[in-house]
Short mmCIF file of C-alpha atoms in Angstrom, two decimals:
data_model
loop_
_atom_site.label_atom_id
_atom_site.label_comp_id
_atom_site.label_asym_id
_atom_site.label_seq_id
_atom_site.Cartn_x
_atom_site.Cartn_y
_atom_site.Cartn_z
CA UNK A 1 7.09 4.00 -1.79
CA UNK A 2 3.81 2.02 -2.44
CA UNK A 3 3.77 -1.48 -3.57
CA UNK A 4 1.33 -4.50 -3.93
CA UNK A 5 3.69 -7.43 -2.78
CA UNK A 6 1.23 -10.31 -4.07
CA UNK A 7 1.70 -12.14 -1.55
CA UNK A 8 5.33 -13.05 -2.11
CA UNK A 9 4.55 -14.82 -5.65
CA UNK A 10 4.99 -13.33 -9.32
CA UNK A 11 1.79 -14.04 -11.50
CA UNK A 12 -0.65 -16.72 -10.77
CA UNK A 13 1.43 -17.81 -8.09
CA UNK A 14 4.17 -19.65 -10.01
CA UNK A 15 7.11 -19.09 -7.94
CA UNK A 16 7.70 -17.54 -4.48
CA UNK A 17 10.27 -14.41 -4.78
CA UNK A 18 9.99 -12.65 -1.48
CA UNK A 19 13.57 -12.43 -0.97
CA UNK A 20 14.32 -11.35 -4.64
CA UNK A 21 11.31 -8.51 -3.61
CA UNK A 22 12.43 -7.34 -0.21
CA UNK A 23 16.37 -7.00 -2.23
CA UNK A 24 14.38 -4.71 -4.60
CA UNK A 25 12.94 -2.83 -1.95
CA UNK A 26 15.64 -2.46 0.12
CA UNK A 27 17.57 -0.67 -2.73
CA UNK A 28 15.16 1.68 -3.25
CA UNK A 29 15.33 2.65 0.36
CA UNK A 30 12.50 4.53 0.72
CA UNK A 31 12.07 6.20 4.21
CA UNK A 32 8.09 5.00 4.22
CA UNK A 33 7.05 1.96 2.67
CA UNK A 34 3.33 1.04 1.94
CA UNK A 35 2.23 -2.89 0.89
CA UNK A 36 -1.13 -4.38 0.02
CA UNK A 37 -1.58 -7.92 -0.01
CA UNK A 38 1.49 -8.93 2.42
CA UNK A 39 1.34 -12.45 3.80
CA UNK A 40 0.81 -12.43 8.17
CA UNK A 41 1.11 -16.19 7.97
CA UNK A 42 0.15 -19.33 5.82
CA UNK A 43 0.63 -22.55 7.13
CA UNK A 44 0.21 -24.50 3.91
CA UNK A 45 3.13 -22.44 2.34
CA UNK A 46 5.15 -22.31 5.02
CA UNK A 47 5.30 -26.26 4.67
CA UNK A 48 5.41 -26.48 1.25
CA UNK A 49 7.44 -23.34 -0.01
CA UNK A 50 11.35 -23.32 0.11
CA UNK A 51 13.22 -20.42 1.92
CA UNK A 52 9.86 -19.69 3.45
CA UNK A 53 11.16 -16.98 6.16
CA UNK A 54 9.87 -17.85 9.31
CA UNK A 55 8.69 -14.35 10.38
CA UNK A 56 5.67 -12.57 8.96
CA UNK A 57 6.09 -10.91 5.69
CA UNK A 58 5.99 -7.61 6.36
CA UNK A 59 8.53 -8.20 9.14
CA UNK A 60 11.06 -10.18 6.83
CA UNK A 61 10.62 -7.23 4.22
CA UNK A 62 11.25 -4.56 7.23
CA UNK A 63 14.23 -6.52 7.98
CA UNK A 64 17.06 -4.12 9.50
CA UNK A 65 16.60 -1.60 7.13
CA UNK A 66 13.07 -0.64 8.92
CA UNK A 67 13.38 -0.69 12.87
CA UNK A 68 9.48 -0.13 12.72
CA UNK A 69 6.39 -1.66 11.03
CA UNK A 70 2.60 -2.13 11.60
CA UNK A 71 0.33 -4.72 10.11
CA UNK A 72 -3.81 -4.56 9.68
CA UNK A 73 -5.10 -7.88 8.81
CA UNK A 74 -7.74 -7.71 6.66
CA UNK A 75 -8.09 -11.29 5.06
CA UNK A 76 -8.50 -14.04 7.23
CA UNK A 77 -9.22 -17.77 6.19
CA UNK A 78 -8.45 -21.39 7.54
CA UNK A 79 -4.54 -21.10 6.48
CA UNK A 80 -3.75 -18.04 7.61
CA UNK A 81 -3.84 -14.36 6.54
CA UNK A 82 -2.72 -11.17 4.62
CA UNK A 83 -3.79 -7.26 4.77
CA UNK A 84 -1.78 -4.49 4.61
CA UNK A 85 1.50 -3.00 6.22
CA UNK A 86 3.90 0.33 6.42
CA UNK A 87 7.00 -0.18 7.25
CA UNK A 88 8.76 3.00 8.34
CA UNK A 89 12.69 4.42 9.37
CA UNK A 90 10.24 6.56 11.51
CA UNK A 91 9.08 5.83 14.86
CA UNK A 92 5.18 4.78 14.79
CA UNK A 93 3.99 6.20 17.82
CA UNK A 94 -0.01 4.93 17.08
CA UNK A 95 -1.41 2.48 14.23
CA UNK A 96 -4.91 1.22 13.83
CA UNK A 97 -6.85 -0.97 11.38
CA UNK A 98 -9.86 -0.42 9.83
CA UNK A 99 -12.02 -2.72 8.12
CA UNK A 100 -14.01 -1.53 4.76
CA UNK A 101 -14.82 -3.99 3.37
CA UNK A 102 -18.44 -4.10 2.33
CA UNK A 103 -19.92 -7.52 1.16
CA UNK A 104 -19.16 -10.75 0.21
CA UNK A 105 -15.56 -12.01 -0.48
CA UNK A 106 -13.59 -9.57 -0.33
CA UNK A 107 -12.00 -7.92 2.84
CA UNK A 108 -10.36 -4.62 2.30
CA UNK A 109 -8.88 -2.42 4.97
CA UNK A 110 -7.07 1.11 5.82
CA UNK A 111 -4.30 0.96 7.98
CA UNK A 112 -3.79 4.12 9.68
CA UNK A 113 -0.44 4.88 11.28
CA UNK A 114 1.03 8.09 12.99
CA UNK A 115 4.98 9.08 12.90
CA UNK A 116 7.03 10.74 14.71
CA UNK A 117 9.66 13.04 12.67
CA UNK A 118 12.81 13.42 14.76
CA UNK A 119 13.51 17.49 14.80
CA UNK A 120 9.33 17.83 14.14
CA UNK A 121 6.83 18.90 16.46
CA UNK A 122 3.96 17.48 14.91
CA UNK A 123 3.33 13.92 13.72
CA UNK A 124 3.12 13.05 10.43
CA UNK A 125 0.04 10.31 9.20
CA UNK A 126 0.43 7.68 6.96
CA UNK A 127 -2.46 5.53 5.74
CA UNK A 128 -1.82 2.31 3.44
CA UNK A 129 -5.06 1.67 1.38
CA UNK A 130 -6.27 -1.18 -0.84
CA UNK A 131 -9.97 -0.68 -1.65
CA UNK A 132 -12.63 -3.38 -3.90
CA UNK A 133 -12.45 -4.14 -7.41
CA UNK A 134 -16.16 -2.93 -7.32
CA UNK A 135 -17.08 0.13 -8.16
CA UNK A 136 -19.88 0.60 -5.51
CA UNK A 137 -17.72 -0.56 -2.83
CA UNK A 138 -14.49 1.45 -3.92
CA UNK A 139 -17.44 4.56 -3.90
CA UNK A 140 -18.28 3.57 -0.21
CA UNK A 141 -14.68 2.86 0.67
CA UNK A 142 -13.61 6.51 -0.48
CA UNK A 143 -16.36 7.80 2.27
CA UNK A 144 -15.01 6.06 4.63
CA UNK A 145 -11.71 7.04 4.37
CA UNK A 146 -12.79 10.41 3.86
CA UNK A 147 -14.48 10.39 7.37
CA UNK A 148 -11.41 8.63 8.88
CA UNK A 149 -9.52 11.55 7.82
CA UNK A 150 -12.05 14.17 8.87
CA UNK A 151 -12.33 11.95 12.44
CA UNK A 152 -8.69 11.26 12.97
CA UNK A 153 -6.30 13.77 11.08
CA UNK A 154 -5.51 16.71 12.46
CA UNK A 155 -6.79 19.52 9.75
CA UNK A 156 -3.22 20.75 9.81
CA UNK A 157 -1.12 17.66 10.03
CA UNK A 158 0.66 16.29 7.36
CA UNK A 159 -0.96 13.37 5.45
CA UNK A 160 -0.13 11.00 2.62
CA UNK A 161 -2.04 8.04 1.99
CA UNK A 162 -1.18 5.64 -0.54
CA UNK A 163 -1.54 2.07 -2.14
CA UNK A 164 -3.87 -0.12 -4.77
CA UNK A 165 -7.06 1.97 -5.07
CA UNK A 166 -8.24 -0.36 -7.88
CA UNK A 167 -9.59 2.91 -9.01
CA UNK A 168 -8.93 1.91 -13.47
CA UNK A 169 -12.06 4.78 -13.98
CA UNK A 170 -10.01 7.50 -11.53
CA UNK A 171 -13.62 8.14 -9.75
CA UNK A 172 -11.60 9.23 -6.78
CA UNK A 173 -9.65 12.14 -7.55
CA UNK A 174 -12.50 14.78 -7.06
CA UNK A 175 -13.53 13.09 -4.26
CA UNK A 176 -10.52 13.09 -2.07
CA UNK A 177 -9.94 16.43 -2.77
CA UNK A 178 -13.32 17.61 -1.94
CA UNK A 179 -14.23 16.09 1.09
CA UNK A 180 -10.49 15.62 2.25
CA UNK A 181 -8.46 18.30 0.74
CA UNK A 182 -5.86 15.15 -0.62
CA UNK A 183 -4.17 15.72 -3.73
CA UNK A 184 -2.82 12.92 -5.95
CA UNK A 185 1.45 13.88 -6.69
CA UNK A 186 1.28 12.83 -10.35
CA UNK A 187 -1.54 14.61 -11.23
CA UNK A 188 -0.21 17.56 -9.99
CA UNK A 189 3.14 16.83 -11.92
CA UNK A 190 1.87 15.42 -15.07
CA UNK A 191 -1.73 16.20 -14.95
CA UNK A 192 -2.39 12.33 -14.82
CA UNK A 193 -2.38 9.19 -12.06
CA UNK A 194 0.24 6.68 -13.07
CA UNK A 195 -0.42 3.71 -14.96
CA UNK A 196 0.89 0.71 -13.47
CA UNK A 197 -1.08 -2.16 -13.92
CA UNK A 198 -0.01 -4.63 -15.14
CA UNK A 199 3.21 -3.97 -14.05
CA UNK A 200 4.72 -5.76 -18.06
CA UNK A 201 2.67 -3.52 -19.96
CA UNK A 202 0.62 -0.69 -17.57
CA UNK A 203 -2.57 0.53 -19.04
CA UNK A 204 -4.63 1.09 -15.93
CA UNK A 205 -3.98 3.87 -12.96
CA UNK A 206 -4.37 1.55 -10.29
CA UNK A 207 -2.17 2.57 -7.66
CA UNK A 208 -1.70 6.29 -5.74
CA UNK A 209 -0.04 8.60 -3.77
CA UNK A 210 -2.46 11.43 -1.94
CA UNK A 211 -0.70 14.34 0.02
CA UNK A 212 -2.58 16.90 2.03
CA UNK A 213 -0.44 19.62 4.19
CA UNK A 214 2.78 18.37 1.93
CA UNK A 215 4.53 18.37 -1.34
CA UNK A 216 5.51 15.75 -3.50
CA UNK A 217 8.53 16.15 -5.82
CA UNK A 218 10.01 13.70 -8.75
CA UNK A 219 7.15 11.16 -8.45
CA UNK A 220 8.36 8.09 -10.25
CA UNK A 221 6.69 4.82 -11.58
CA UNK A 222 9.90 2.26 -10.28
CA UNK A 223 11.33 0.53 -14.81
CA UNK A 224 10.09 -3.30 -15.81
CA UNK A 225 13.08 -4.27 -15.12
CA UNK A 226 13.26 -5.59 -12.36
CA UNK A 227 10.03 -4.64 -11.00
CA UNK A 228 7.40 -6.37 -13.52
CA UNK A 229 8.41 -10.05 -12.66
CA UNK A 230 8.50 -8.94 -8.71
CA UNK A 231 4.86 -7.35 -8.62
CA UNK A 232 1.95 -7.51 -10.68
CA UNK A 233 1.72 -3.80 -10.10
CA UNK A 234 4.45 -0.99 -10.55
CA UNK A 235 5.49 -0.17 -7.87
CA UNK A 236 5.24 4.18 -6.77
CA UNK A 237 7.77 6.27 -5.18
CA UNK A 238 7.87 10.08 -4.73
CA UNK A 239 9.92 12.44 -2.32
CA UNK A 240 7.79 14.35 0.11
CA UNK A 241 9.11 17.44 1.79
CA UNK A 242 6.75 18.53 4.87
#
């Protein structure tokens, strides 16, 4: 499952439903779960905010129902900070961050994480992606990842990688499977990428799931209801058999 969590608020920040979120989340019950934009801390909201959990999002999401998690930072300002996160029913034996982002403003970042299947010899990787709402940065990002995959993936190992690619003119489809042999699972079922944002009314493909070494079956884009008011992107899910 892939998810943008908005930092715990619907729309333009109008009310805080992180609980009503990690509920939703929960009953999917997805063995891997990927989240852009998921709050490390804020110190403003954590004074301000009601039920404000007092752990870091990601680990209030993870909650019982995901013994492990990893978090890369990727934004950082005076109040705190948010990136993105995997939680996983997996064990993570090895997670790192890296940074993409380009210039100015924006700070985007790839968390890379390897699992370890019980029964399975070799390790499965995960990365969570959220790349810039520019085009020449999102072109730049795409190498990058590309050479992390080259540099750090096994050419043999399973890989899915997965999250808000911001990519509305679906630029990186021939890319990734170029340069990193990834394939995106509802292209290959429908012959298109999903729309999901906005999550009310989707129009643009923002948001992916890329196998390589693995196959993806029933990809699904997760109904409005209750979904839309929860994210301001639909949320992904597909079952993938190694």
């Amino acid at each position: 499952m892939t998810v943008n969590t908005h930092k715990g608020f619907t729309a333009l920040n109008r009310r805080f439903i992180l609980p009503e979120l990690r509920e939703a989340v929960r009953t999917v019950g997805a063995d891997v779960v990927f989240l852009q934009e998921v709050l490390g801390t804020h110190s403003r909201h954590q004074k301000k905010v009601d039920n404000w959990p007092e752990a870091p999002h990601y680990e209030f999401l993870a909650d019982t129902m995901w013994p492990q998690f990893a978090y890369g930072r990727n934004a950082v300002y005076p109040r705190g900070h948010h990136g993105n996160a995997l939680l996983s029913k997996f064990p993570i034996v090895h997670h790192r961050n890296h940074d993409v982002s380009i210039a100015g403003p924006e700070k985007r970042g790839l968390l890379h994480c390897v699992l370890r299947i019980p029964g399975r010899a070799q390790e499965v990787h995960a990365i969570c992606a959220h790349l810039g709402l520019a085009e020449s940065h999102r072109q730049q990002q795409l190498e990058l990842l590309c050479h992390i995959v080259r540099d750090e993936v096994p050419a043999d190992a399973p890989l899915v990688v997965a999250g808000d690619f911001n990519d509305w003119r679906n630029r990186a489809h021939q890319l990734l499977e170029e340069r990193a042999g990834l394939h995106e699972v509802f292209r290959t079922a429908r012959g298109a990428a999903a729309r999901t944002f906005p999550s009310r009314l989707p129009l643009l493909p923002l948001d992916r799931i890329y196998v390589r070494n693995a196959q993806a079956h029933a990809p699904v884009v997760l109904p409005r209801q209750p979904w839309s008011h929860l994210s301001d992107h639909a949320p992904l899910v597909a079952e993938i058999s190694l």
